[in-house]
N, CA and C atoms as an extended XYZ file, in Angstrom:
348
Properties=species:S:1:pos:R:3:atomname:S:1:resname:S:1:resid:I:1 pbc="F F F"
N       -25.332      -51.977      -23.214 N   MET     1
C       -24.142      -51.605      -23.995 CA  MET     1
C       -23.350      -50.659      -23.204 C   MET     1
N       -24.127      -49.539      -22.886 N   LEU     2
C       -23.332      -48.582      -22.110 CA  LEU     2
C       -22.581      -48.944      -20.779 C   LEU     2
N       -23.259      -50.007      -20.180 N   ASP     3
C       -22.836      -50.498      -19.051 CA  ASP     3
C       -21.308      -50.994      -19.104 C   ASP     3
N       -20.976      -51.723      -20.475 N   TYR     4
C       -19.822      -52.225      -20.803 CA  TYR     4
C       -18.745      -51.231      -21.163 C   TYR     4
N       -19.153      -49.809      -21.574 N   PHE     5
C       -18.121      -48.893      -21.852 CA  PHE     5
C       -17.742      -48.304      -20.327 C   PHE     5
N       -18.578      -48.091      -19.447 N   PHE     6
C       -18.106      -47.627      -18.250 CA  PHE     6
C       -17.512      -48.792      -17.363 C   PHE     6
N       -17.724      -49.914      -17.696 N   TRP     7
C       -16.972      -50.953      -16.871 CA  TRP     7
C       -15.584      -51.061      -17.688 C   TRP     7
N       -15.545      -50.640      -19.010 N   LEU     8
C       -14.087      -50.691      -19.585 CA  LEU     8
C       -13.468      -49.505      -18.965 C   LEU     8
N       -13.983      -48.374      -18.703 N   LEU     9
C       -13.395      -46.931      -18.128 CA  LEU     9
C       -12.754      -47.480      -16.757 C   LEU     9
N       -13.598      -48.164      -15.964 N   LEU    10
C       -13.211      -48.595      -14.907 CA  LEU    10
C       -11.788      -49.658      -14.754 C   LEU    10
N       -11.655      -50.349      -15.781 N   ILE    11
C       -10.672      -51.421      -16.059 CA  ILE    11
C        -9.360      -50.566      -16.438 C   ILE    11
N        -9.527      -49.627      -17.356 N   ILE    12
C        -8.515      -48.763      -17.859 CA  ILE    12
C        -7.999      -48.099      -16.695 C   ILE    12
N        -8.612      -47.494      -15.822 N   ALA    13
C        -8.187      -46.783      -14.656 CA  ALA    13
C        -7.431      -47.765      -13.605 C   ALA    13
N        -7.943      -49.027      -13.606 N   PHE    14
C        -7.323      -49.776      -12.835 CA  PHE    14
C        -5.839      -49.954      -13.413 C   PHE    14
N        -5.866      -50.144      -14.622 N   VAL    15
C        -4.515      -50.636      -15.403 CA  VAL    15
C        -3.623      -49.158      -15.158 C   VAL    15
N        -3.955      -48.175      -15.361 N   MET    16
C        -3.195      -47.146      -15.149 CA  MET    16
C        -2.655      -47.081      -13.543 C   MET    16
N        -3.833      -47.307      -12.799 N   GLU    17
C        -3.012      -47.066      -11.010 CA  GLU    17
C        -2.180      -48.304      -11.050 C   GLU    17
N        -2.282      -49.595      -11.691 N   ALA    18
C        -1.229      -50.711      -11.256 CA  ALA    18
C         0.074      -50.140      -12.110 C   ALA    18
N        -0.016      -49.461      -13.211 N   TRP    19
C         1.203      -49.169      -13.872 CA  TRP    19
C         1.814      -48.070      -13.131 C   TRP    19
N         1.193      -47.054      -12.306 N   ALA    20
C         1.961      -46.186      -11.710 CA  ALA    20
C         2.633      -46.779      -10.369 C   ALA    20
N         1.896      -47.560       -9.912 N   LEU    21
C         2.416      -48.395       -8.696 CA  LEU    21
C         3.769      -49.223       -9.103 C   LEU    21
N         3.585      -49.981      -10.036 N   ILE    22
C         4.850      -50.601      -10.672 CA  ILE    22
C         5.900      -49.644      -11.109 C   ILE    22
N         5.888      -48.562      -11.554 N   ASP    23
C         6.863      -47.708      -12.078 CA  ASP    23
C         7.380      -47.106      -10.797 C   ASP    23
N         6.512      -46.824       -9.741 N   SER    24
C         7.288      -46.088       -8.455 CA  SER    24
C         7.958      -47.140       -7.924 C   SER    24
N         8.024      -48.342       -7.745 N   LEU    25
C         8.802      -49.322       -7.455 CA  LEU    25
C        10.240      -49.512       -7.863 C   LEU    25
N        10.512      -48.895       -9.059 N   THR    26
C        11.669      -48.937       -9.918 CA  THR    26
C        12.484      -47.692       -9.535 C   THR    26
N        12.099      -46.523       -8.973 N   VAL    27
C        12.712      -45.613       -8.579 CA  VAL    27
C        13.317      -45.582       -7.170 C   VAL    27
N        14.540      -45.194       -7.203 N   PRO    28
C        15.208      -45.033       -5.844 CA  PRO    28
C        14.537      -44.289       -4.862 C   PRO    28
N        15.003      -44.359       -3.534 N   THR    29
C        14.229      -43.506       -2.460 CA  THR    29
C        14.784      -42.026       -2.547 C   THR    29
N        15.857      -41.748       -2.688 N   GLY    30
C        16.537      -40.544       -2.829 CA  GLY    30
C        16.119      -39.900       -4.042 C   GLY    30
N        15.487      -40.385       -4.948 N   ALA    31
C        15.244      -39.550       -6.313 CA  ALA    31
C        14.037      -38.458       -6.022 C   ALA    31
N        13.261      -39.129       -5.160 N   PHE    32
C        11.962      -38.081       -4.885 CA  PHE    32
C        12.353      -36.892       -4.290 C   PHE    32
N        13.207      -36.996       -3.247 N   SER    33
C        13.831      -35.722       -2.415 CA  SER    33
C        14.869      -35.180       -3.312 C   SER    33
N        15.287      -35.801       -4.286 N   ALA    34
C        16.539      -35.235       -5.358 CA  ALA    34
C        15.567      -34.166       -6.457 C   ALA    34
N        14.504      -34.711       -6.713 N   ALA    35
C        13.661      -34.067       -7.703 CA  ALA    35
C        12.545      -32.966       -6.706 C   ALA    35
N        12.607      -32.959       -5.710 N   SER    36
C        11.762      -32.085       -4.747 CA  SER    36
C        10.303      -32.534       -4.912 C   SER    36
N        10.180      -33.748       -4.780 N   LYS    37
C         8.928      -34.239       -4.865 CA  LYS    37
C         8.224      -34.928       -3.288 C   LYS    37
N         7.459      -35.336       -2.814 N   GLN    38
C         7.115      -36.048       -1.810 CA  GLN    38
C         8.056      -37.402       -1.720 C   GLN    38
N         7.695      -37.899       -0.351 N   SER    39
C         8.746      -38.994       -0.162 CA  SER    39
C         8.152      -40.279       -0.741 C   SER    39
N         9.153      -41.122       -1.183 N   LYS    40
C         8.535      -42.460       -1.744 CA  LYS    40
C         7.619      -43.131       -0.911 C   LYS    40
N         7.949      -43.047        0.360 N   LYS    41
C         7.002      -43.793        1.158 CA  LYS    41
C         5.543      -43.035        1.135 C   LYS    41
N         5.435      -41.982        0.990 N   LEU    42
C         3.995      -41.463        0.692 CA  LEU    42
C         3.449      -41.556       -0.601 C   LEU    42
N         4.138      -41.875       -1.526 N   TRP    43
C         3.861      -42.252       -2.952 CA  TRP    43
C         3.430      -43.378       -2.999 C   TRP    43
N         4.126      -44.598       -2.436 N   MET    44
C         3.815      -45.897       -2.159 CA  MET    44
C         2.278      -46.122       -1.286 C   MET    44
N         2.074      -45.407       -0.413 N   ILE    45
C         0.925      -45.453        0.312 CA  ILE    45
C        -0.274      -45.246       -0.611 C   ILE    45
N        -0.125      -43.706       -1.280 N   ILE    46
C        -0.869      -43.457       -2.228 CA  ILE    46
C        -1.429      -44.199       -3.608 C   ILE    46
N        -0.468      -44.923       -3.787 N   LEU    47
C        -0.539      -45.744       -5.082 CA  LEU    47
C        -1.009      -47.187       -4.855 C   LEU    47
N        -0.471      -47.644       -3.547 N   ILE    48
C        -1.251      -48.862       -3.127 CA  ILE    48
C        -2.695      -48.743       -3.040 C   ILE    48
N        -3.094      -47.677       -2.197 N   VAL    49
C        -4.727      -47.556       -1.922 CA  VAL    49
C        -5.280      -47.484       -3.206 C   VAL    49
N        -4.723      -46.613       -4.102 N   ALA    50
C        -5.139      -46.314       -5.527 CA  ALA    50
C        -5.487      -47.530       -6.116 C   ALA    50
N        -4.490      -48.526       -6.114 N   THR    51
C        -4.643      -50.055       -6.826 CA  THR    51
C        -5.605      -50.779       -6.258 C   THR    51
N        -5.733      -50.746       -5.067 N   VAL    52
C        -6.691      -51.687       -4.370 CA  VAL    52
C        -7.990      -51.214       -4.517 C   VAL    52
N        -8.065      -49.835       -4.522 N   VAL    53
C        -9.555      -49.096       -4.770 CA  VAL    53
C        -9.719      -49.383       -6.314 C   VAL    53
N        -8.993      -49.293       -7.461 N   GLY    54
C        -9.256      -49.540       -8.511 CA  GLY    54
C        -9.230      -50.977       -9.017 C   GLY    54
N        -8.590      -51.842       -8.236 N   ALA    55
C        -8.970      -53.488       -8.512 CA  ALA    55
C       -10.604      -53.749       -8.076 C   ALA    55
N       -10.676      -53.108       -6.670 N   ALA    56
C       -12.046      -53.355       -6.175 CA  ALA    56
C       -13.248      -52.853       -7.147 C   ALA    56
N       -12.969      -51.859       -7.643 N   TYR    57
C       -14.205      -51.320       -8.463 CA  TYR    57
C       -14.236      -51.820       -9.801 C   TYR    57
N       -13.247      -52.417      -10.315 N   ALA    58
C       -13.026      -52.888      -11.721 CA  ALA    58
C       -13.722      -54.188      -11.779 C   ALA    58
N       -13.753      -54.985      -10.554 N   VAL    59
C       -14.214      -56.478      -10.489 CA  VAL    59
C       -15.843      -56.559      -10.000 C   VAL    59
N       -15.794      -55.166       -9.088 N   ALA    60
C       -17.351      -55.109       -8.536 CA  ALA    60
C       -18.465      -55.581       -9.659 C   ALA    60
N       -18.457      -54.584      -10.766 N   PRO    61
C       -19.543      -54.800      -11.978 CA  PRO    61
C       -19.656      -56.424      -11.890 C   PRO    61
N       -18.628      -57.402      -12.121 N   ALA    62
C       -18.766      -58.795      -12.422 CA  ALA    62
C       -19.003      -59.559      -11.088 C   ALA    62
N       -18.444      -59.082      -10.079 N   ALA    63
C       -18.769      -59.948       -8.785 CA  ALA    63
C       -20.078      -59.664       -8.103 C   ALA    63
N       -20.393      -58.271       -8.045 N   LEU    64
C       -21.604      -57.935       -7.452 CA  LEU    64
C       -22.504      -57.767       -8.056 C   LEU    64
N       -22.565      -57.745       -9.338 N   GLY    65
C       -23.485      -57.140      -10.350 CA  GLY    65
C       -23.969      -55.708      -10.277 C   GLY    65
N       -23.175      -55.086       -9.683 N   ALA    66
C       -23.271      -53.466       -9.365 CA  ALA    66
C       -23.207      -52.883      -11.008 C   ALA    66
N       -23.833      -51.622      -11.012 N   SER    67
C       -23.904      -50.919      -12.090 CA  SER    67
C       -22.593      -49.928      -12.339 C   SER    67
N       -21.677      -50.241      -13.363 N   PRO    68
C       -20.607      -49.636      -13.794 CA  PRO    68
C       -20.747      -48.176      -13.562 C   PRO    68
N       -21.859      -47.383      -14.182 N   ILE    69
C       -21.699      -46.057      -14.134 CA  ILE    69
C       -22.059      -45.401      -12.691 C   ILE    69
N       -23.011      -46.044      -11.798 N   ALA    70
C       -22.775      -45.758      -10.361 CA  ALA    70
C       -21.494      -45.944       -9.679 C   ALA    70
N       -20.778      -47.007       -9.950 N   LEU    71
C       -19.445      -47.257       -9.505 CA  LEU    71
C       -18.553      -46.016       -9.907 C   LEU    71
N       -18.593      -45.740      -11.332 N   LEU    72
C       -17.644      -44.813      -11.823 CA  LEU    72
C       -17.791      -43.603      -11.028 C   LEU    72
N       -19.189      -43.064      -10.944 N   LEU    73
C       -19.463      -41.848      -10.415 CA  LEU    73
C       -18.997      -41.380       -8.842 C   LEU    73
N       -18.543      -42.608       -8.072 N   GLY    74
C       -18.346      -42.386       -6.790 CA  GLY    74
C       -16.946      -41.746       -6.556 C   GLY    74
N       -17.021      -41.182       -5.321 N   ILE    75
C       -15.597      -40.423       -4.984 CA  ILE    75
C       -14.414      -41.390       -5.082 C   ILE    75
N       -14.328      -42.625       -4.562 N   LEU    76
C       -13.310      -43.154       -4.384 CA  LEU    76
C       -12.257      -43.741       -5.577 C   LEU    76
N       -13.431      -44.424       -6.548 N   PRO    77
C       -12.510      -44.540       -8.292 CA  PRO    77
C       -11.974      -42.976       -8.502 C   PRO    77
N       -12.756      -41.836       -8.427 N   VAL    78
C       -12.083      -40.790       -9.073 CA  VAL    78
C       -10.764      -40.369       -8.255 C   VAL    78
N       -10.977      -40.504       -7.098 N   ALA    79
C        -9.632      -39.942       -5.911 CA  ALA    79
C        -8.397      -41.044       -6.295 C   ALA    79
N        -8.738      -42.329       -6.520 N   ALA    80
C        -7.624      -43.647       -6.820 CA  ALA    80
C        -7.102      -42.897       -8.314 C   ALA    80
N        -7.967      -42.530       -9.232 N   PHE    81
C        -7.254      -42.311      -10.574 CA  PHE    81
C        -6.583      -41.068      -10.435 C   PHE    81
N        -7.009      -39.820       -9.925 N   ILE    82
C        -6.398      -38.661       -9.837 CA  ILE    82
C        -4.945      -38.720       -8.968 C   ILE    82
N        -4.934      -39.595       -8.180 N   GLY    83
C        -3.479      -39.920       -7.357 CA  GLY    83
C        -2.597      -40.583       -8.346 C   GLY    83
N        -3.118      -41.595       -9.137 N   ALA    84
C        -2.362      -42.161      -10.200 CA  ALA    84
C        -1.673      -41.574      -11.264 C   ALA    84
N        -3.027      -40.447      -11.596 N   ALA    85
C        -2.564      -39.436      -12.506 CA  ALA    85
C        -1.556      -38.371      -12.218 C   ALA    85
N        -1.507      -37.926      -11.190 N   VAL    86
C        -0.820      -37.050      -10.780 CA  VAL    86
C         0.713      -37.615      -10.713 C   VAL    86
N         0.926      -38.919      -10.247 N   TYR    87
C         2.091      -39.387      -10.068 CA  TYR    87
C         2.867      -39.480      -11.656 C   TYR    87
N         2.124      -40.095      -12.326 N   LEU    88
C         2.261      -40.477      -13.817 CA  LEU    88
C         2.462      -39.009      -14.719 C   LEU    88
N         1.916      -37.765      -14.261 N   ALA    89
C         1.938      -36.794      -15.156 CA  ALA    89
C         3.139      -35.718      -14.307 C   ALA    89
N         3.472      -35.900      -13.228 N   ASP    90
C         4.012      -34.770      -12.511 CA  ASP    90
C         5.279      -35.587      -11.814 C   ASP    90
N         5.232      -36.658      -11.183 N   VAL    91
C         6.325      -37.140      -10.308 CA  VAL    91
C         6.990      -37.888      -11.290 C   VAL    91
N         6.763      -38.655      -12.072 N   ARG    92
C         7.408      -39.830      -13.089 CA  ARG    92
C         8.347      -39.057      -13.790 C   ARG    92
N         8.052      -37.822      -14.577 N   PRO    93
C         8.940      -37.157      -15.163 CA  PRO    93
C        10.055      -36.613      -14.433 C   PRO    93
N         9.659      -36.217      -13.242 N   ALA    94
C        10.583      -35.429      -12.503 CA  ALA    94
C        11.708      -36.528      -11.765 C   ALA    94
N        11.300      -37.639      -11.683 N   VAL    95
C        12.382      -38.836      -11.175 CA  VAL    95
C        12.954      -39.520      -11.975 C   VAL    95
N        12.261      -39.472      -13.285 N   GLY    96
C        13.215      -40.139      -14.402 CA  GLY    96
C        14.277      -40.418      -14.576 C   GLY    96
N        14.959      -39.314      -14.831 N   PRO    97
C        16.609      -39.054      -14.617 CA  PRO    97
C        17.203      -40.121      -13.553 C   PRO    97
N        16.560      -39.997      -12.357 N   TYR    98
C        17.536      -40.703      -10.996 CA  TYR    98
C        17.158      -42.204      -11.348 C   TYR    98
N        16.107      -42.746      -12.047 N   LYS    99
C        16.201      -44.175      -11.990 CA  LYS    99
C        17.361      -44.834      -12.645 C   LYS    99
N        17.299      -46.259      -11.829 N   LYS   100
C        18.529      -46.987      -11.936 CA  LYS   100
C        18.735      -47.566      -13.484 C   LYS   100
N        17.593      -47.879      -14.035 N   ASN   101
C        17.717      -48.476      -15.310 CA  ASN   101
C        17.618      -47.460      -16.435 C   ASN   101
N        17.255      -46.295      -16.068 N   ASN   102
C        17.116      -44.990      -16.696 CA  ASN   102
C        16.146      -45.493      -18.253 C   ASN   102
N        14.922      -45.897      -17.859 N   GLY   103
C        14.041      -46.214      -18.975 CA  GLY   103
C        14.598      -47.610      -19.990 C   GLY   103
N        15.301      -48.556      -19.240 N   GLY   104
C        15.533      -49.652      -19.936 CA  GLY   104
C        16.910      -49.425      -20.891 C   GLY   104
N        17.479      -47.911      -20.949 N   ARG   105
C        18.553      -48.185      -22.036 CA  ARG   105
C        19.922      -48.682      -21.151 C   ARG   105
N        20.223      -49.718      -21.289 N   GLY   106
C        21.311      -50.147      -20.527 CA  GLY   106
C        22.829      -49.695      -21.092 C   GLY   106
N        23.617      -50.431      -20.448 N   GLY   107
C        25.126      -50.186      -21.265 CA  GLY   107
C        25.892      -49.564      -20.310 C   GLY   107
N        27.123      -49.333      -20.991 N   SER   108
C        27.974      -48.431      -20.125 CA  SER   108
C        28.041      -47.160      -20.995 C   SER   108
N        27.796      -46.154      -20.122 N   ARG   109
C        27.833      -44.692      -20.527 CA  ARG   109
C        29.117      -44.008      -20.530 C   ARG   109
N        29.703      -43.765      -21.684 N   SER   110
C        31.064      -42.922      -21.424 CA  SER   110
C        30.992      -41.750      -21.894 C   SER   110
N        29.862      -41.331      -22.734 N   GLY   111
C        30.033      -39.783      -22.918 CA  GLY   111
C        28.496      -38.939      -22.304 C   GLY   111
N        28.396      -37.945      -22.434 N   PRO   112
C        27.356      -37.317      -22.006 CA  PRO   112
C        25.983      -37.750      -22.621 C   PRO   112
N        26.028      -37.997      -23.920 N   TYR   113
C        25.055      -38.546      -24.663 CA  TYR   113
C        24.690      -40.052      -24.528 C   TYR   113
N        25.366      -40.799      -24.078 N   GLY   114
C        25.163      -42.183      -23.997 CA  GLY   114
C        26.421      -43.039      -24.745 C   GLY   114
N        26.226      -44.131      -24.841 N   PRO   115
C        27.540      -44.695      -25.050 CA  PRO   115
C        28.046      -44.432      -26.566 C   PRO   115
N        29.563      -44.545      -26.449 N   TRP   116
C        30.223      -44.350      -27.475 CA  TRP   116
C        30.408      -45.227      -28.747 C   TRP   116
């Protein structure tokens, strides 16, 4: 029973890493430098590696029969999770105002607070 809980944690970590990667794809390249963050290229490398590592560790218990507890305590899944968490907690809010879609609120903007 405890194995399933730790396997669920690995799956949740993978979903978070994939979310960070997909979100970073929607941010223009210039937004990172405008927000005084590392380049988009560096964040893409970090998040692609994190997502690949997260996917590998999320399917390893089913594919290899490995113990999820032992996998979760390794350095790679922890580092991948931290990379995605830093992006989501620090970089995403900083580059959010520079997004093309601005969080899904489309339409013409006539005033400083949105459409009139």
